[in-house]
Amino acid sequence: MGNTETQGYSKEERVKMAKRTLRVMVAKPGLDGHDRGARVLARCFRDAGFEVIYTGCHQTPEQIAAAAVQEDVDLVGLSCLSGAHRYLFPAVVTALKERKAEDICVIGGGIIPEQDFKMLYDSGIKEIFTPGATLDGIVEWVRKNVMVRE
Amino acid sequence: METVKKIQEGDVRTASRLIRRIEDGVLEARSTIKKLFPLTGNAHIVGITGPPGAGKSTLVDGIVTQLRQKQKKVGVLAVDPTSPFTGGAILGDRVRMQKHAEDEGVFVRSLATRCALGGLAKAVGDAIHIMDVMGKEVILVETVGTGQQEVDIINHSHTVLVVLIPGMGDEIQAIKAGIMEIADIFVINKADRDGGSKLYRELVSLLDMAPASAFASGWRPPIVKVENSFVPESFNNSVAELTQKIEEHHQHLLASELMVSRERRKAAVELSEAIRNTVYEPIMDKLITEGTIDAMVEELMAKTSDPYSLAERIAQRFLKS
């Protein structure tokens, strides 16, 4: 295989030359039109230097998973204020699995009672942010826990 | 080889991953493009450009719906701007197109400009190739919201739609030079708004004033009016008409010499971009890493040299012919 461009560069140099940018998706599943929080978060991710795909409200878990695969994101952030998170969040994880995309990290936020945390973590949600979480804290969590996948 | 086969089979995961690696400048990804290149050249590539908020994404969504009714396989590349300060971007064109998310005949991929000028992203050429090899019959490329000068879309597409809206007044004057030359089809979007007919008349007179040589191939850009998308019936009818015009233009390209000349222009631009990527950028990276650029800037600040002499010094070092 004639891989001529990579000749003459050390591995470190190649890694450095490849400027990887984190791609994240902010999505609102279900019948909940309160998207202020999602938009603030999208803006905050943008300011952190991420590429943010925003899909708007009223998305089915299947639509979110299909879009996440088409966009090759590293992270899906779900926002839900309607109380349907117990169904919707795990459904997104399942829909990603069906598309062999279980390596995409899924986090959630919104009005989520503490007693639901365990059930959501068990279903594959990696972290949950509720009212009081700071934007800086969310970005810091993403930087620490989400990598560009190879 | 595995990757090439998967892309030929239309595997979205592989294709999107490869586009990502091209965007990120991963050098190994280029070797895959080398293998894909001979397989390209089947898709009809349609560029959609116009000012921010003109309704490009909504139109693209409408065109996709029309093409899907004809069972065409469709690829969409939607470009949005990157922040020059943080490198971040909000890619929001998808919001208008999400109803196609689960349709396997449609692949929508958002691209950030990553600070490329000209209204497109640097990776757009290779992303088009990848969708082409996936078997997409029509690839719609939506530019960022454009002003007057961002005409790179003509270097990557066969058919260019320029989307305008009423009420931009003097802007019509401003677009005469740039956009008059690149449109194959004009779209007046939101044509039911005040000023829609005025814009139509202005466009007609712009086209009437053009020299005969502008339409030498026998194609005079049609002007399609599209009404408010909140009235689904009239919107769908106008978008059906627009899709018809896009297909007519494709037939016109194929029947005339135009397709070949546009392909040649596209090839020349791709070569020049590849030279930039493989010659200029590695040299610049090296000069920056070894500190030469900083040292040279100091020389300029001290007026001990000038930009041309310094550039010639670099040329002497790297050009051996």
Short mmCIF file of C-alpha atoms in Angstrom, two decimals:
data_model
loop_
_atom_site.label_atom_id
_atom_site.label_comp_id
_atom_site.label_asym_id
_atom_site.label_seq_id
_atom_site.Cartn_x
_atom_site.Cartn_y
_atom_site.Cartn_z
CA MET A 1 0.00 0.00 0.00
CA GLY A 2 1.61 3.25 -1.12
CA ASN A 3 1.17 5.43 1.89
CA THR A 4 3.56 8.10 0.68
CA GLU A 5 2.40 11.07 2.75
CA THR A 6 3.09 9.38 6.04
CA GLN A 7 6.70 8.62 5.16
CA GLY A 8 9.23 10.85 6.87
CA TYR A 9 6.94 11.68 9.79
CA SER A 10 7.28 10.11 13.21
CA LYS A 11 4.19 8.75 14.88
CA GLU A 12 4.16 11.67 17.32
CA GLU A 13 4.33 14.13 14.46
CA ARG A 14 1.47 12.43 12.68
CA VAL A 15 -0.66 12.50 15.79
CA LYS A 16 0.12 16.17 16.23
CA MET A 17 -0.66 16.96 12.61
CA ALA A 18 -4.02 15.29 12.90
CA LYS A 19 -6.03 17.94 14.66
CA ARG A 20 -8.86 15.93 16.16
CA THR A 21 -11.99 17.81 17.11
CA LEU A 22 -14.61 16.43 19.45
CA ARG A 23 -18.06 16.11 17.84
CA VAL A 24 -21.06 16.07 20.13
CA MET A 25 -24.80 15.94 19.58
CA VAL A 26 -27.36 17.72 21.73
CA ALA A 27 -30.81 16.20 21.33
CA LYS A 28 -34.24 16.42 22.88
CA PRO A 29 -36.12 13.14 22.77
CA GLY A 30 -39.84 12.89 23.11
CA LEU A 31 -42.69 15.37 23.40
CA ASP A 32 -40.93 18.15 25.26
CA GLY A 33 -40.49 21.52 23.64
CA HIS A 34 -38.53 23.23 26.39
CA ASP A 35 -35.26 23.58 24.56
CA ARG A 36 -33.66 26.57 26.30
CA GLY A 37 -31.41 24.32 28.36
CA ALA A 38 -30.38 22.29 25.31
CA ARG A 39 -29.55 25.45 23.39
CA VAL A 40 -27.52 26.92 26.24
CA LEU A 41 -25.61 23.67 26.45
CA ALA A 42 -25.03 23.60 22.67
CA ARG A 43 -23.66 27.11 22.83
CA CYS A 44 -21.46 26.20 25.78
CA PHE A 45 -20.03 23.17 23.94
CA ARG A 46 -19.36 25.40 20.94
CA ASP A 47 -17.43 27.81 23.15
CA ALA A 48 -15.45 24.86 24.49
CA GLY A 49 -14.25 24.21 20.93
CA PHE A 50 -16.47 21.22 20.13
CA GLU A 51 -18.48 20.75 16.96
CA VAL A 52 -22.09 20.54 18.10
CA ILE A 53 -24.83 18.93 16.06
CA TYR A 54 -28.18 20.22 17.22
CA THR A 55 -31.21 18.23 16.09
CA GLY A 56 -34.07 20.22 17.60
CA CYS A 57 -37.05 19.01 19.63
CA HIS A 58 -39.48 16.11 19.35
CA GLN A 59 -37.00 13.47 18.27
CA THR A 60 -37.60 9.75 18.56
CA PRO A 61 -34.78 7.69 20.08
CA GLU A 62 -34.33 6.04 16.65
CA GLN A 63 -33.96 9.41 14.91
CA ILE A 64 -31.36 10.48 17.46
CA ALA A 65 -29.37 7.26 17.07
CA ALA A 66 -29.50 7.40 13.26
CA ALA A 67 -28.33 11.02 13.28
CA ALA A 68 -25.54 10.25 15.76
CA VAL A 69 -24.20 7.54 13.44
CA GLN A 70 -24.49 9.70 10.32
CA GLU A 71 -22.66 12.52 12.08
CA ASP A 72 -20.02 10.29 13.70
CA VAL A 73 -20.32 12.00 17.08
CA ASP A 74 -18.35 10.98 20.18
CA LEU A 75 -21.05 12.02 22.61
CA VAL A 76 -24.84 12.33 22.68
CA GLY A 77 -26.25 14.68 25.30
CA LEU A 78 -29.96 14.16 25.95
CA SER A 79 -32.17 16.75 27.56
CA CYS A 80 -35.56 15.87 29.00
CA LEU A 81 -37.78 17.96 31.24
CA SER A 82 -41.01 16.05 30.77
CA GLY A 83 -40.42 13.13 33.13
CA ALA A 84 -40.19 10.54 30.34
CA HIS A 85 -36.45 10.01 30.81
CA ARG A 86 -36.93 6.51 32.27
CA TYR A 87 -38.22 5.36 28.90
CA LEU A 88 -36.47 7.72 26.46
CA PHE A 89 -32.86 7.70 27.69
CA PRO A 90 -32.43 3.91 27.74
CA ALA A 91 -34.25 3.73 24.38
CA VAL A 92 -31.53 5.91 22.82
CA VAL A 93 -28.83 3.61 24.21
CA THR A 94 -30.68 0.60 22.77
CA ALA A 95 -31.16 2.27 19.38
CA LEU A 96 -27.42 3.02 19.25
CA LYS A 97 -26.64 -0.62 20.10
CA GLU A 98 -28.91 -1.76 17.27
CA ARG A 99 -26.77 0.34 14.94
CA LYS A 100 -23.55 -1.16 16.37
CA ALA A 101 -22.72 2.26 17.79
CA GLU A 102 -22.61 1.38 21.48
CA ASP A 103 -19.19 3.08 21.66
CA ILE A 104 -20.89 6.49 21.48
CA CYS A 105 -21.11 7.93 24.99
CA VAL A 106 -24.61 8.98 26.12
CA ILE A 107 -25.25 11.45 28.94
CA GLY A 108 -28.51 12.97 30.11
CA GLY A 109 -29.81 16.04 31.84
CA GLY A 110 -32.99 17.69 32.97
CA ILE A 111 -35.53 17.22 35.72
CA ILE A 112 -34.46 13.80 36.92
CA PRO A 113 -35.19 12.54 40.45
CA GLU A 114 -32.27 10.94 42.27
CA GLN A 115 -34.10 7.64 42.67
CA ASP A 116 -33.98 7.21 38.88
CA PHE A 117 -30.19 7.62 38.64
CA LYS A 118 -29.35 3.98 39.29
CA MET A 119 -31.80 2.69 36.72
CA LEU A 120 -30.39 5.12 34.12
CA TYR A 121 -26.76 4.27 34.89
CA ASP A 122 -27.61 0.57 34.66
CA SER A 123 -29.17 1.16 31.24
CA GLY A 124 -25.91 2.62 29.93
CA ILE A 125 -26.25 6.37 30.58
CA LYS A 126 -22.75 7.48 31.57
CA GLU A 127 -23.57 10.61 33.57
CA ILE A 128 -26.59 12.66 34.63
CA PHE A 129 -26.70 16.42 35.16
CA THR A 130 -29.57 18.01 37.02
CA PRO A 131 -30.48 21.62 37.93
CA GLY A 132 -27.51 23.18 39.69
CA ALA A 133 -24.90 21.57 37.45
CA THR A 134 -22.54 24.22 36.10
CA LEU A 135 -21.67 24.57 32.44
CA ASP A 136 -17.97 24.50 33.30
CA GLY A 137 -18.53 21.31 35.24
CA ILE A 138 -20.27 19.65 32.30
CA VAL A 139 -17.50 20.66 29.88
CA GLU A 140 -14.87 19.45 32.32
CA TRP A 141 -16.65 16.08 32.61
CA VAL A 142 -16.74 15.76 28.80
CA ARG A 143 -13.06 16.67 28.44
CA LYS A 144 -12.12 14.09 31.06
CA ASN A 145 -14.35 11.25 29.92
CA VAL A 146 -14.92 11.54 26.17
CA MET A 147 -12.21 11.00 23.57
CA VAL A 148 -12.24 11.11 19.80
CA ARG A 149 -12.83 7.45 18.99
CA GLU A 150 -10.41 5.68 16.66
CA MET B 1 -9.64 -2.67 1.15
CA GLU B 2 -12.26 -3.61 3.71
CA THR B 3 -13.15 0.08 4.10
CA VAL B 4 -13.61 0.57 0.35
CA LYS B 5 -15.93 -2.43 0.17
CA LYS B 6 -18.01 -1.23 3.10
CA ILE B 7 -18.36 2.21 1.56
CA GLN B 8 -19.41 0.67 -1.76
CA GLU B 9 -22.06 -1.24 0.16
CA GLY B 10 -23.27 2.08 1.53
CA ASP B 11 -22.23 1.55 5.16
CA VAL B 12 -23.00 4.85 6.89
CA ARG B 13 -20.82 4.23 9.94
CA THR B 14 -17.69 3.58 7.86
CA ALA B 15 -18.39 6.49 5.53
CA SER B 16 -19.05 9.00 8.29
CA ARG B 17 -15.98 7.81 10.19
CA LEU B 18 -13.85 8.29 7.08
CA ILE B 19 -15.24 11.79 6.49
CA ARG B 20 -14.33 12.56 10.10
CA ARG B 21 -10.77 11.37 9.62
CA ILE B 22 -10.43 13.45 6.47
CA GLU B 23 -11.76 16.52 8.30
CA ASP B 24 -9.28 15.93 11.10
CA GLY B 25 -6.42 15.63 8.63
CA VAL B 26 -5.52 12.05 9.58
CA LEU B 27 -2.96 11.21 6.94
CA GLU B 28 -3.80 7.50 6.71
CA ALA B 29 -7.35 8.40 5.63
CA ARG B 30 -5.97 9.77 2.40
CA SER B 31 -4.83 6.35 1.27
CA THR B 32 -8.49 5.26 1.33
CA ILE B 33 -9.46 8.26 -0.80
CA LYS B 34 -6.79 7.20 -3.29
CA LYS B 35 -8.58 3.88 -3.70
CA LEU B 36 -12.02 5.48 -3.85
CA PHE B 37 -11.12 8.10 -6.44
CA PRO B 38 -11.23 5.81 -9.53
CA LEU B 39 -14.73 4.70 -8.46
CA THR B 40 -16.18 8.22 -8.39
CA GLY B 41 -17.98 10.26 -11.03
CA ASN B 42 -21.49 8.86 -10.99
CA ALA B 43 -23.40 11.27 -8.77
CA HIS B 44 -25.09 14.49 -9.80
CA ILE B 45 -23.71 17.11 -7.44
CA VAL B 46 -26.00 20.04 -6.69
CA GLY B 47 -24.77 23.09 -4.78
CA ILE B 48 -27.18 25.26 -2.80
CA THR B 49 -25.98 28.70 -1.75
CA GLY B 50 -27.46 31.98 -0.57
CA PRO B 51 -27.48 34.39 2.37
CA PRO B 52 -28.00 33.24 5.99
CA GLY B 53 -31.64 32.60 6.80
CA ALA B 54 -32.67 32.37 3.13
CA GLY B 55 -34.16 28.94 3.82
CA LYS B 56 -31.50 26.75 2.23
CA SER B 57 -31.85 23.88 4.72
CA THR B 58 -35.65 23.87 4.46
CA LEU B 59 -35.35 23.80 0.67
CA VAL B 60 -32.83 20.97 0.81
CA ASP B 61 -35.27 19.07 3.01
CA GLY B 62 -38.01 19.65 0.42
CA ILE B 63 -35.78 18.58 -2.48
CA VAL B 64 -34.79 15.41 -0.59
CA THR B 65 -38.50 14.58 -0.15
CA GLN B 66 -39.07 15.00 -3.90
CA LEU B 67 -36.05 12.91 -4.85
CA ARG B 68 -37.07 10.15 -2.46
CA GLN B 69 -40.49 9.98 -4.12
CA LYS B 70 -38.53 9.15 -7.28
CA GLN B 71 -36.58 6.49 -5.32
CA LYS B 72 -33.29 8.36 -5.80
CA LYS B 73 -30.56 7.74 -3.24
CA VAL B 74 -29.55 11.06 -1.75
CA GLY B 75 -26.55 12.43 0.11
CA VAL B 76 -26.59 15.80 1.86
CA LEU B 77 -23.51 17.73 2.99
CA ALA B 78 -24.50 20.73 5.08
CA VAL B 79 -21.80 23.25 5.97
CA ASP B 80 -21.99 25.64 8.92
CA PRO B 81 -19.34 28.06 10.18
CA THR B 82 -16.60 27.35 12.70
CA SER B 83 -15.85 29.94 15.38
CA PRO B 84 -12.54 31.64 14.59
CA PHE B 85 -12.02 32.10 18.34
CA THR B 86 -12.68 28.70 19.87
CA GLY B 87 -12.73 26.33 16.87
CA GLY B 88 -16.17 25.20 17.99
CA ALA B 89 -19.25 25.16 15.79
CA ILE B 90 -23.00 24.75 15.97
CA LEU B 91 -24.16 22.56 13.13
CA GLY B 92 -27.88 23.23 12.97
CA ASP B 93 -28.88 22.52 9.37
CA ARG B 94 -29.99 19.05 10.41
CA VAL B 95 -32.86 20.48 12.44
CA ARG B 96 -34.75 21.03 9.16
CA MET B 97 -33.94 17.59 7.81
CA GLN B 98 -34.50 15.26 10.75
CA LYS B 99 -37.61 13.69 9.25
CA HIS B 100 -35.28 11.85 6.85
CA ALA B 101 -33.00 10.61 9.65
CA GLU B 102 -34.31 7.05 9.60
CA ASP B 103 -34.65 6.79 5.81
CA GLU B 104 -31.78 4.56 4.71
CA GLY B 105 -31.81 6.17 1.27
CA VAL B 106 -30.71 9.48 2.76
CA PHE B 107 -27.36 10.26 4.38
CA VAL B 108 -27.10 13.71 5.94
CA ARG B 109 -23.68 14.80 7.17
CA SER B 110 -22.92 18.21 8.71
CA LEU B 111 -19.51 19.75 8.17
CA ALA B 112 -17.95 22.71 9.98
CA THR B 113 -15.93 25.09 7.81
CA ARG B 114 -12.92 24.72 10.14
CA CYS B 115 -12.19 28.28 9.10
CA ALA B 116 -11.93 27.57 5.37
CA LEU B 117 -12.97 30.62 3.39
CA GLY B 118 -15.19 30.37 0.35
CA GLY B 119 -18.33 29.04 1.99
CA LEU B 120 -17.37 25.37 2.18
CA ALA B 121 -15.28 23.05 4.34
CA LYS B 122 -11.90 21.76 3.25
CA ALA B 123 -13.12 18.18 3.48
CA VAL B 124 -16.11 18.74 1.20
CA GLY B 125 -14.42 17.45 -1.96
CA ASP B 126 -13.48 14.13 -0.37
CA ALA B 127 -16.85 13.87 1.42
CA ILE B 128 -18.52 14.15 -2.00
CA HIS B 129 -16.30 11.34 -3.32
CA ILE B 130 -17.22 9.13 -0.38
CA MET B 131 -20.97 9.66 -0.87
CA ASP B 132 -20.52 9.12 -4.61
CA VAL B 133 -18.90 5.71 -4.03
CA MET B 134 -21.69 4.87 -1.55
CA GLY B 135 -24.01 5.02 -4.54
CA LYS B 136 -25.76 8.29 -3.79
CA GLU B 137 -27.28 9.41 -7.09
CA VAL B 138 -27.78 13.02 -6.09
CA ILE B 139 -25.53 14.83 -3.61
CA LEU B 140 -26.83 18.13 -2.28
CA VAL B 141 -24.12 20.43 -0.92
CA GLU B 142 -25.41 23.29 1.20
CA THR B 143 -22.92 26.12 1.77
CA VAL B 144 -22.73 28.35 4.81
CA GLY B 145 -24.85 31.48 4.56
CA THR B 146 -22.95 33.43 1.93
CA GLY B 147 -22.36 37.09 1.18
CA GLN B 148 -20.83 38.21 -2.05
CA GLN B 149 -17.61 36.37 -2.60
CA GLU B 150 -18.02 32.81 -1.38
CA VAL B 151 -18.29 31.10 -4.73
CA ASP B 152 -16.22 27.96 -4.08
CA ILE B 153 -19.37 25.90 -4.50
CA ILE B 154 -18.98 26.14 -8.30
CA ASN B 155 -15.72 24.23 -8.04
CA HIS B 156 -17.42 21.26 -6.41
CA SER B 157 -20.83 20.99 -8.04
CA HIS B 158 -22.44 20.42 -11.43
CA THR B 159 -25.56 22.46 -10.82
CA VAL B 160 -25.66 25.56 -8.61
CA LEU B 161 -28.82 26.90 -6.98
CA VAL B 162 -28.68 30.47 -5.70
CA VAL B 163 -31.38 31.03 -3.09
CA LEU B 164 -32.53 34.61 -2.58
CA ILE B 165 -35.26 36.18 -0.46
CA PRO B 166 -37.23 39.40 -0.92
CA GLY B 167 -36.44 42.46 1.09
CA MET B 168 -32.68 42.45 0.90
CA GLY B 169 -32.84 45.59 -1.24
CA ASP B 170 -29.46 46.81 -2.25
CA GLU B 171 -28.00 43.40 -1.83
CA ILE B 172 -29.25 42.64 -5.33
CA GLN B 173 -26.86 45.26 -6.60
CA ALA B 174 -24.07 43.65 -4.65
CA ILE B 175 -24.67 40.15 -5.94
CA LYS B 176 -24.59 41.16 -9.59
CA ALA B 177 -20.89 40.42 -9.97
CA GLY B 178 -20.54 37.24 -7.92
CA ILE B 179 -23.79 35.39 -8.03
CA MET B 180 -24.99 36.37 -11.49
CA GLU B 181 -22.14 34.27 -12.81
CA ILE B 182 -22.54 31.15 -10.71
CA ALA B 183 -26.30 30.47 -10.68
CA ASP B 184 -27.66 27.72 -12.91
CA ILE B 185 -31.03 28.10 -11.22
CA PHE B 186 -32.29 31.05 -9.19
CA VAL B 187 -34.68 30.38 -6.34
CA ILE B 188 -36.76 33.16 -4.82
CA ASN B 189 -37.60 31.69 -1.45
CA LYS B 190 -40.37 33.09 0.77
CA ALA B 191 -41.67 34.59 -2.50
CA ASP B 192 -45.04 35.40 -0.95
CA ARG B 193 -43.41 38.06 1.20
CA ASP B 194 -43.43 41.75 0.32
CA GLY B 195 -41.01 42.43 -2.48
CA GLY B 196 -41.21 38.97 -4.05
CA SER B 197 -42.42 40.23 -7.42
CA LYS B 198 -39.93 43.08 -7.37
CA LEU B 199 -37.08 40.65 -6.81
CA TYR B 200 -38.41 38.50 -9.65
CA ARG B 201 -38.46 41.47 -12.05
CA GLU B 202 -34.95 42.49 -10.99
CA LEU B 203 -33.61 39.02 -11.65
CA VAL B 204 -35.30 38.88 -15.06
CA SER B 205 -33.73 42.18 -16.00
CA LEU B 206 -30.34 41.04 -14.72
CA LEU B 207 -30.59 37.99 -16.95
CA ASP B 208 -31.84 40.09 -19.89
CA MET B 209 -28.82 42.35 -19.58
CA ALA B 210 -26.32 39.50 -19.56
CA PRO B 211 -24.23 39.12 -22.70
CA ALA B 212 -25.35 36.37 -25.06
CA SER B 213 -22.10 34.51 -24.32
CA ALA B 214 -23.34 33.94 -20.75
CA PHE B 215 -25.95 31.50 -22.04
CA ALA B 216 -23.88 30.14 -24.94
CA SER B 217 -24.56 26.54 -23.96
CA GLY B 218 -28.27 27.12 -24.46
CA TRP B 219 -29.21 27.26 -20.75
CA ARG B 220 -30.70 30.45 -19.37
CA PRO B 221 -31.00 30.15 -15.57
CA PRO B 222 -34.68 29.74 -14.71
CA ILE B 223 -36.13 31.58 -11.73
CA VAL B 224 -38.24 29.41 -9.45
CA LYS B 225 -40.49 31.04 -6.87
CA VAL B 226 -41.03 29.09 -3.66
CA GLU B 227 -43.75 30.16 -1.23
CA ASN B 228 -43.83 30.01 2.54
CA SER B 229 -43.06 26.52 3.79
CA PHE B 230 -45.90 26.77 6.32
CA VAL B 231 -48.36 26.30 3.46
CA PRO B 232 -47.39 22.73 2.61
CA GLU B 233 -49.27 22.35 -0.66
CA SER B 234 -47.90 25.36 -2.52
CA PHE B 235 -44.45 24.78 -1.00
CA ASN B 236 -44.39 21.19 -2.19
CA ASN B 237 -45.58 22.18 -5.67
CA SER B 238 -42.85 24.80 -6.05
CA VAL B 239 -40.19 22.43 -4.74
CA ALA B 240 -41.42 19.79 -7.21
CA GLU B 241 -40.95 22.36 -9.99
CA LEU B 242 -37.49 23.20 -8.65
CA THR B 243 -36.51 19.52 -8.54
CA GLN B 244 -37.72 19.20 -12.13
CA LYS B 245 -35.45 22.13 -13.14
CA ILE B 246 -32.50 20.50 -11.36
CA GLU B 247 -33.05 17.33 -13.39
CA GLU B 248 -33.44 19.32 -16.62
CA HIS B 249 -30.15 21.05 -15.92
CA HIS B 250 -28.48 17.69 -15.33
CA GLN B 251 -29.79 16.46 -18.69
CA HIS B 252 -28.58 19.68 -20.31
CA LEU B 253 -25.10 19.19 -18.83
CA LEU B 254 -24.92 15.63 -20.10
CA ALA B 255 -26.19 16.55 -23.58
CA SER B 256 -23.70 19.42 -24.00
CA GLU B 257 -19.99 19.84 -23.44
CA LEU B 258 -20.70 21.45 -20.09
CA MET B 259 -20.46 18.34 -17.91
CA VAL B 260 -16.96 17.61 -19.16
CA SER B 261 -15.80 21.20 -18.67
CA ARG B 262 -17.24 21.32 -15.14
CA GLU B 263 -15.62 18.00 -14.28
CA ARG B 264 -12.32 19.34 -15.59
CA ARG B 265 -12.62 22.48 -13.46
CA LYS B 266 -13.44 20.33 -10.43
CA ALA B 267 -10.41 18.11 -11.11
CA ALA B 268 -8.08 21.09 -11.39
CA VAL B 269 -9.34 22.57 -8.12
CA GLU B 270 -8.99 19.24 -6.33
CA LEU B 271 -5.42 18.92 -7.55
CA SER B 272 -4.56 22.40 -6.38
CA GLU B 273 -6.11 21.68 -2.96
CA ALA B 274 -4.18 18.42 -2.71
CA ILE B 275 -0.94 20.22 -3.54
CA ARG B 276 -1.70 22.72 -0.83
CA ASN B 277 -2.34 19.90 1.65
CA THR B 278 0.72 17.85 0.78
CA VAL B 279 3.28 20.54 -0.09
CA TYR B 280 2.46 23.89 1.50
CA GLU B 281 1.00 22.73 4.80
CA PRO B 282 3.76 20.28 5.81
CA ILE B 283 6.37 22.95 5.00
CA MET B 284 4.50 25.51 7.09
CA ASP B 285 4.10 23.01 9.95
CA LYS B 286 7.84 22.36 9.88
CA LEU B 287 8.72 26.06 9.77
CA ILE B 288 6.41 26.74 12.70
CA THR B 289 7.61 23.80 14.83
CA GLU B 290 11.30 24.54 14.33
CA GLY B 291 10.75 28.24 15.15
CA THR B 292 11.75 29.61 11.75
CA ILE B 293 8.53 31.57 11.34
CA ASP B 294 8.93 33.32 14.71
CA ALA B 295 12.54 34.17 13.89
CA MET B 296 11.54 35.56 10.51
CA VAL B 297 8.79 37.68 12.02
CA GLU B 298 11.46 39.18 14.31
CA GLU B 299 13.56 40.01 11.25
CA LEU B 300 10.59 41.81 9.73
CA MET B 301 9.92 43.69 12.96
CA ALA B 302 13.54 44.82 13.05
CA LYS B 303 13.35 45.72 9.33
CA THR B 304 16.50 43.65 8.71
CA SER B 305 14.72 41.79 5.92
CA ASP B 306 11.47 41.89 3.91
CA PRO B 307 8.73 39.29 3.29
CA TYR B 308 9.82 38.56 -0.29
CA SER B 309 13.45 37.87 0.61
CA LEU B 310 12.40 35.60 3.44
CA ALA B 311 9.95 33.69 1.23
CA GLU B 312 12.68 33.28 -1.40
CA ARG B 313 15.00 31.93 1.28
CA ILE B 314 12.37 29.29 2.12
CA ALA B 315 11.83 28.50 -1.56
CA GLN B 316 15.58 27.95 -2.04
CA ARG B 317 15.59 25.53 0.87
CA PHE B 318 12.60 23.42 -0.20
CA LEU B 319 12.46 23.67 -4.01
CA LYS B 320 15.13 21.64 -5.73
CA SER B 321 14.72 22.29 -9.43
#
